[in-house]
């Protein structure tokens, strides 16, 4: 061991840490260059026009940490430990040098999450998708002459193209399974804590009788009973309602005398009052459901929504509607913790698709709930083909049945997106206690799903755009002298960096395939065969490109 290594070890820095090398093929390294951090930060700053204070931490560090948290499905403290141990994650957050110190505190991460709104995350998602489209379509600006391709093209005479998938899902919140006697017992215990606060905080000599031991024993007797009949359940609920009404009366008397509850107890007190009224109404009328029913005292906002699958008929969480276009990119159309009818957003989704592309989709794949007469009339007037059987008697034509089966298989892309988001991007269980952070967490899951659903090879081209990463960048793609010859043979254009040829050429091929197959899904196999044939032809016509790292990248 030489003197330099000894001095580094004395400082606590190993030679491996000093000469840490990043893998260029790492997904986090590619995303670090691909995301337009400056543009996202500018949109975030527009949310606070009157605030003059300095930010407590960099935007890229906080926003990138939330993306990592969604992808790895970690808590606030666990994601900070993960960042401390990974060099690629620190590079993704914009660190110039690897460090063992914590880049952010858990409390700061929670505070930044509260500032992120659903509208901002939807704008950030659209901004990233527009950057990807701009690269694939070859509309990026050249650095030398500054000529840009105009996007203001009249679309009146263009026919409807593409496919839109529209579906709804529910992300359950991290709460207990709602049962009436469990909620009432929890409410009783919280009220007893409030009564103890008044007695101990204001030094009251006479402590009221709450019968907490008797109430606890009665609750345990019902829980431990082997046969929980309806009569036993109603008796347990009636007793718990009596204890809660007694405790609420004590608290009302304290507040009439001039005592006040602390700020931490006010929301819980109001929630328990509402819970008592609902449970009392259901008990008196012998019903099992009520409007805006409270299923959790700590999170009173998520009502019981209808689940997606038969094994989960009821889920307590926020419901959201997602649209997926023909390129496999998802957009959050509507999200709410309150139940709503999904078919009401159909026209708005179709109009937003027209605003983005200039035309309506040629085909829309939806569930049965969207196939109302009003939506069918809208599709018929605008030339949109809606999936599913027609109204009336079932058709005996075998071709129509085959088309219905193919449309059903096409909707599996939406189910795949929801399954991937819940398994890999943190949408399967929302652990945020507040309503605003719950909605923003789901929106961030959709943004993270889009980041990793888009092919990173195409996404990495964003790194070479002008003003995309906020500063001067270095090109790692080797420019080949035969690019001009290749462009002349295939009629394609090559940018100054020599990287957009392959993407443009293949995109034109896929564009023709999508135009031919938009109304006929039976030619999908022929389309894939054609794309494979083009790839193999290019590989054998130019064998010298095999060793070129620029084209292989």
Tab-separated table of N, CA, C and O in Angstrom, residues 169-243:
chain	number	residue	atom	x	y	z
A	169	UNK	N	-59.052	2.478	-12.082
A	169	UNK	CA	-58.494	1.607	-11.049
A	169	UNK	C	-58.623	2.289	-9.701
A	169	UNK	O	-58.988	3.473	-9.600
A	170	UNK	N	-58.314	1.558	-8.662
A	170	UNK	CA	-58.379	2.062	-7.289
A	170	UNK	C	-57.126	1.610	-6.543
A	170	UNK	O	-56.782	0.425	-6.563
A	171	UNK	N	-56.438	2.562	-5.925
A	171	UNK	CA	-55.263	2.252	-5.117
A	171	UNK	C	-55.663	2.279	-3.647
A	171	UNK	O	-55.998	3.349	-3.115
A	172	UNK	N	-55.666	1.139	-2.972
A	172	UNK	CA	-56.147	1.107	-1.574
A	172	UNK	C	-55.193	1.828	-0.636
A	172	UNK	O	-53.978	1.824	-0.823
A	173	UNK	N	-55.766	2.437	0.370
A	173	UNK	CA	-54.979	3.101	1.409
A	173	UNK	C	-54.588	2.095	2.490
A	173	UNK	O	-55.209	1.036	2.643
A	174	UNK	N	-53.577	2.453	3.239
A	174	UNK	CA	-53.042	1.561	4.263
A	174	UNK	C	-53.850	1.733	5.554
A	174	UNK	O	-53.429	2.383	6.518
A	175	UNK	N	-55.051	1.152	5.567
A	175	UNK	CA	-55.913	1.215	6.740
A	175	UNK	C	-56.427	-0.189	7.043
A	175	UNK	O	-56.341	-1.090	6.216
A	176	UNK	N	-56.977	-0.356	8.258
A	176	UNK	CA	-57.518	-1.644	8.646
A	176	UNK	C	-58.815	-1.938	7.899
A	176	UNK	O	-59.478	-1.043	7.387
A	177	UNK	N	-59.149	-3.216	7.883
A	177	UNK	CA	-60.442	-3.589	7.321
A	177	UNK	C	-61.542	-3.028	8.214
A	177	UNK	O	-61.555	-3.254	9.427
A	178	UNK	N	-62.445	-2.259	7.603
A	178	UNK	CA	-63.427	-1.511	8.382
A	178	UNK	C	-64.526	-2.436	8.902
A	178	UNK	O	-65.236	-3.077	8.143
A	179	UNK	N	-64.644	-2.489	10.211
A	179	UNK	CA	-65.738	-3.160	10.895
A	179	UNK	C	-66.281	-2.216	11.953
A	179	UNK	O	-65.524	-1.494	12.605
A	180	UNK	N	-67.596	-2.249	12.146
A	180	UNK	CA	-68.238	-1.241	12.981
A	180	UNK	C	-67.751	-1.295	14.426
A	180	UNK	O	-67.429	-0.255	15.022
A	181	UNK	N	-67.691	-2.470	15.017
A	181	UNK	CA	-67.316	-2.540	16.424
A	181	UNK	C	-65.849	-2.164	16.636
A	181	UNK	O	-65.484	-1.630	17.705
A	182	UNK	N	-64.991	-2.399	15.635
A	182	UNK	CA	-63.591	-1.980	15.745
A	182	UNK	C	-63.469	-0.460	15.713
A	182	UNK	O	-62.698	0.136	16.485
A	183	UNK	N	-64.220	0.185	14.816
A	183	UNK	CA	-64.186	1.640	14.747
A	183	UNK	C	-64.725	2.275	16.020
A	183	UNK	O	-64.159	3.260	16.531
A	184	UNK	N	-65.803	1.722	16.548
A	184	UNK	CA	-66.379	2.292	17.762
A	184	UNK	C	-65.457	2.115	18.964
A	184	UNK	O	-65.339	3.017	19.812
A	185	UNK	N	-64.785	0.988	19.052
A	185	UNK	CA	-63.848	0.785	20.164
A	185	UNK	C	-62.659	1.742	20.059
A	185	UNK	O	-62.206	2.293	21.072
A	186	UNK	N	-62.165	1.952	18.844
A	186	UNK	CA	-61.062	2.904	18.651
A	186	UNK	C	-61.505	4.320	18.996
A	186	UNK	O	-60.747	5.088	19.605
A	187	UNK	N	-62.727	4.691	18.590
A	187	UNK	CA	-63.236	6.027	18.913
A	187	UNK	C	-63.378	6.213	20.423
A	187	UNK	O	-63.054	7.283	20.972
A	188	UNK	N	-63.845	5.192	21.116
A	188	UNK	CA	-63.995	5.287	22.575
A	188	UNK	C	-62.651	5.495	23.257
A	188	UNK	O	-62.517	6.331	24.173
A	189	UNK	N	-61.618	4.784	22.808
A	189	UNK	CA	-60.293	4.923	23.418
A	189	UNK	C	-59.709	6.311	23.186
A	189	UNK	O	-59.052	6.878	24.053
A	190	UNK	N	-59.943	6.877	21.987
A	190	UNK	CA	-59.433	8.222	21.710
A	190	UNK	C	-60.168	9.267	22.543
A	190	UNK	O	-59.553	10.261	22.993
A	191	UNK	N	-61.459	9.084	22.759
A	191	UNK	CA	-62.190	10.029	23.604
A	191	UNK	C	-61.712	9.959	25.041
A	191	UNK	O	-61.653	10.994	25.748
A	192	UNK	N	-61.367	8.791	25.515
A	192	UNK	CA	-60.847	8.668	26.878
A	192	UNK	C	-59.503	9.381	27.028
A	192	UNK	O	-59.206	9.959	28.080
A	193	UNK	N	-58.697	9.360	25.987
A	193	UNK	CA	-57.427	10.100	26.020
A	193	UNK	C	-57.684	11.598	26.101
A	193	UNK	O	-56.984	12.340	26.818
A	194	UNK	N	-58.690	12.092	25.368
A	194	UNK	CA	-59.028	13.521	25.431
A	194	UNK	C	-59.533	13.907	26.818
A	194	UNK	O	-59.196	14.986	27.339
A	195	UNK	N	-60.325	13.049	27.438
A	195	UNK	CA	-60.807	13.343	28.791
A	195	UNK	C	-59.645	13.381	29.778
A	195	UNK	O	-59.581	14.255	30.665
A	196	UNK	N	-58.702	12.456	29.642
A	196	UNK	CA	-57.520	12.474	30.509
A	196	UNK	C	-56.705	13.743	30.315
A	196	UNK	O	-56.103	14.265	31.269
A	197	UNK	N	-56.675	14.253	29.077
A	197	UNK	CA	-55.932	15.498	28.833
A	197	UNK	C	-56.556	16.660	29.599
A	197	UNK	O	-55.840	17.476	30.199
A	198	UNK	N	-57.885	16.758	29.580
A	198	UNK	CA	-58.537	17.837	30.315
A	198	UNK	C	-58.291	17.706	31.811
A	198	UNK	O	-58.013	18.701	32.496
A	199	UNK	N	-58.396	16.496	32.328
A	199	UNK	CA	-58.253	16.304	33.776
A	199	UNK	C	-56.829	16.567	34.259
A	199	UNK	O	-56.624	17.180	35.328
A	200	UNK	N	-55.847	16.125	33.495
A	200	UNK	CA	-54.457	16.304	33.908
A	200	UNK	C	-53.919	17.671	33.516
A	200	UNK	O	-53.102	18.249	34.241
A	201	UNK	N	-54.341	18.187	32.359
A	201	UNK	CA	-53.802	19.472	31.908
A	201	UNK	C	-54.341	20.652	32.671
A	201	UNK	O	-53.613	21.641	32.899
A	202	UNK	N	-55.599	20.590	33.097
A	202	UNK	CA	-56.215	21.701	33.821
A	202	UNK	C	-56.407	21.389	35.310
A	202	UNK	O	-57.120	22.127	35.994
A	203	UNK	N	-55.803	20.301	35.785
A	203	UNK	CA	-55.779	19.944	37.211
A	203	UNK	C	-57.193	19.882	37.801
A	203	UNK	O	-57.516	20.548	38.793
A	204	UNK	N	-58.036	19.069	37.167
A	204	UNK	CA	-59.399	18.894	37.666
A	204	UNK	C	-59.406	17.829	38.752
A	204	UNK	O	-58.813	16.755	38.586
A	205	UNK	N	-60.118	18.125	39.821
A	205	UNK	CA	-60.136	17.187	40.944
A	205	UNK	C	-61.103	16.032	40.721
A	205	UNK	O	-60.800	14.877	41.062
A	206	UNK	N	-62.253	16.307	40.126
A	206	UNK	CA	-63.267	15.275	39.902
A	206	UNK	C	-63.122	14.727	38.485
A	206	UNK	O	-63.425	15.417	37.505
A	207	UNK	N	-62.657	13.500	38.377
A	207	UNK	CA	-62.537	12.844	37.078
A	207	UNK	C	-63.822	12.076	36.789
A	207	UNK	O	-64.291	11.289	37.621
A	208	UNK	N	-64.445	12.278	35.634
A	208	UNK	CA	-65.734	11.621	35.366
A	208	UNK	C	-65.562	10.118	35.178
A	208	UNK	O	-64.476	9.611	34.854
A	209	UNK	N	-66.658	9.415	35.378
A	209	UNK	CA	-66.648	7.966	35.210
A	209	UNK	C	-66.810	7.623	33.725
A	209	UNK	O	-67.790	7.996	33.094
A	210	UNK	N	-65.859	6.910	33.204
A	210	UNK	CA	-65.909	6.495	31.794
A	210	UNK	C	-66.142	4.996	31.631
A	210	UNK	O	-66.396	4.548	30.513
A	211	UNK	N	-66.020	4.224	32.706
A	211	UNK	CA	-66.235	2.767	32.673
A	211	UNK	C	-65.359	2.109	31.583
A	211	UNK	O	-65.812	1.257	30.845
A	212	UNK	N	-64.112	2.542	31.514
A	212	UNK	CA	-63.237	2.058	30.442
A	212	UNK	C	-62.884	0.593	30.611
A	212	UNK	O	-62.740	-0.119	29.613
A	213	UNK	N	-62.734	0.120	31.842
A	213	UNK	CA	-62.407	-1.292	32.035
A	213	UNK	C	-63.576	-2.185	31.639
A	213	UNK	O	-63.377	-3.239	31.003
A	214	UNK	N	-64.794	-1.780	32.021
A	214	UNK	CA	-65.973	-2.580	31.653
A	214	UNK	C	-66.159	-2.581	30.140
A	214	UNK	O	-66.456	-3.614	29.531
A	215	UNK	N	-65.976	-1.426	29.512
A	215	UNK	CA	-66.116	-1.335	28.054
A	215	UNK	C	-65.057	-2.182	27.353
A	215	UNK	O	-65.342	-2.840	26.338
A	216	UNK	N	-63.860	-2.182	27.897
A	216	UNK	CA	-62.788	-2.991	27.294
A	216	UNK	C	-63.099	-4.476	27.421
A	216	UNK	O	-62.901	-5.258	26.465
A	217	UNK	N	-63.592	-4.903	28.565
A	217	UNK	CA	-63.916	-6.321	28.766
A	217	UNK	C	-65.081	-6.759	27.870
A	217	UNK	O	-65.072	-7.881	27.331
A	218	UNK	N	-66.053	-5.903	27.679
A	218	UNK	CA	-67.169	-6.244	26.799
A	218	UNK	C	-66.717	-6.342	25.342
A	218	UNK	O	-67.185	-7.206	24.598
A	219	UNK	N	-65.820	-5.473	24.956
A	219	UNK	CA	-65.278	-5.544	23.600
A	219	UNK	C	-64.488	-6.839	23.392
A	219	UNK	O	-64.650	-7.525	22.366
A	220	UNK	N	-63.639	-7.211	24.346
A	220	UNK	CA	-62.847	-8.437	24.219
A	220	UNK	C	-63.733	-9.681	24.269
A	220	UNK	O	-63.435	-10.688	23.622
A	221	UNK	N	-64.811	-9.617	25.026
A	221	UNK	CA	-65.710	-10.769	25.094
A	221	UNK	C	-66.354	-11.046	23.742
A	221	UNK	O	-66.509	-12.208	23.341
A	222	UNK	N	-66.715	-9.991	23.027
A	222	UNK	CA	-67.296	-10.212	21.699
A	222	UNK	C	-66.234	-10.670	20.700
A	222	UNK	O	-66.490	-11.546	19.865
A	223	UNK	N	-65.040	-10.095	20.774
A	223	UNK	CA	-63.987	-10.460	19.825
A	223	UNK	C	-63.575	-11.915	19.994
A	223	UNK	O	-63.325	-12.629	19.014
A	224	UNK	N	-63.525	-12.391	21.233
A	224	UNK	CA	-63.064	-13.749	21.509
A	224	UNK	C	-64.167	-14.801	21.399
A	224	UNK	O	-63.880	-15.997	21.522
A	225	UNK	N	-65.391	-14.384	21.211
A	225	UNK	CA	-66.488	-15.352	21.112
A	225	UNK	C	-66.377	-16.139	19.810
A	225	UNK	O	-66.015	-15.595	18.762
A	226	UNK	N	-66.681	-17.427	19.875
A	226	UNK	CA	-66.547	-18.290	18.702
A	226	UNK	C	-67.658	-18.058	17.680
A	226	UNK	O	-67.425	-18.109	16.485
A	227	UNK	N	-68.861	-17.820	18.171
A	227	UNK	CA	-69.994	-17.599	17.275
A	227	UNK	C	-70.458	-16.158	17.437
A	227	UNK	O	-71.068	-15.794	18.444
A	228	UNK	N	-70.152	-15.332	16.413
A	228	UNK	CA	-70.530	-13.918	16.429
A	228	UNK	C	-71.833	-13.757	15.651
A	228	UNK	O	-71.836	-13.531	14.434
A	229	UNK	N	-72.932	-13.904	16.313
A	229	UNK	CA	-74.232	-13.798	15.671
A	229	UNK	C	-74.627	-12.332	15.498
A	229	UNK	O	-73.978	-11.413	16.027
A	230	UNK	N	-75.716	-12.119	14.772
A	230	UNK	CA	-76.202	-10.761	14.548
A	230	UNK	C	-76.674	-10.128	15.860
A	230	UNK	O	-76.494	-8.923	16.077
A	231	UNK	N	-77.275	-10.940	16.714
A	231	UNK	CA	-77.740	-10.400	17.986
A	231	UNK	C	-76.572	-9.934	18.857
A	231	UNK	O	-76.623	-8.867	19.489
A	232	UNK	N	-75.492	-10.720	18.891
A	232	UNK	CA	-74.308	-10.327	19.658
A	232	UNK	C	-73.659	-9.074	19.067
A	232	UNK	O	-73.186	-8.200	19.802
A	233	UNK	N	-73.639	-8.990	17.735
A	233	UNK	CA	-73.037	-7.818	17.098
A	233	UNK	C	-73.821	-6.549	17.415
A	233	UNK	O	-73.235	-5.511	17.756
A	234	UNK	N	-75.159	-6.626	17.333
A	234	UNK	CA	-75.964	-5.443	17.643
A	234	UNK	C	-75.837	-5.060	19.117
A	234	UNK	O	-75.813	-3.868	19.458
A	235	UNK	N	-75.716	-6.039	19.965
A	235	UNK	CA	-75.541	-5.737	21.385
A	235	UNK	C	-74.194	-5.058	21.641
A	235	UNK	O	-74.105	-4.093	22.422
A	236	UNK	N	-73.133	-5.541	20.993
A	236	UNK	CA	-71.804	-4.931	21.165
A	236	UNK	C	-71.781	-3.505	20.627
A	236	UNK	O	-71.204	-2.598	21.249
A	237	UNK	N	-72.422	-3.295	19.470
A	237	UNK	CA	-72.464	-1.947	18.900
A	237	UNK	C	-73.279	-1.010	19.785
A	237	UNK	O	-72.909	0.156	19.999
A	238	UNK	N	-74.408	-1.490	20.329
A	238	UNK	CA	-75.247	-0.651	21.190
A	238	UNK	C	-74.494	-0.213	22.445
A	238	UNK	O	-74.584	0.959	22.853
A	239	UNK	N	-73.734	-1.116	23.049
A	239	UNK	CA	-72.979	-0.761	24.250
A	239	UNK	C	-71.872	0.246	23.943
A	239	UNK	O	-71.672	1.212	24.693
A	240	UNK	N	-71.151	0.032	22.827
A	240	UNK	CA	-70.084	0.972	22.467
A	240	UNK	C	-70.650	2.353	22.131
A	240	UNK	O	-70.039	3.383	22.455
A	241	UNK	N	-71.809	2.395	21.473
A	241	UNK	CA	-72.442	3.687	21.186
A	241	UNK	C	-72.809	4.415	22.470
A	241	UNK	O	-72.682	5.651	22.560
A	242	UNK	N	-73.250	3.683	23.486
A	242	UNK	CA	-73.574	4.311	24.764
A	242	UNK	C	-72.359	4.905	25.442
A	242	UNK	O	-72.403	6.029	25.969
A	243	UNK	N	-71.232	4.183	25.427
A	243	UNK	CA	-70.007	4.704	26.032
A	243	UNK	C	-69.514	5.948	25.284
A	243	UNK	O	-69.038	6.915	25.907
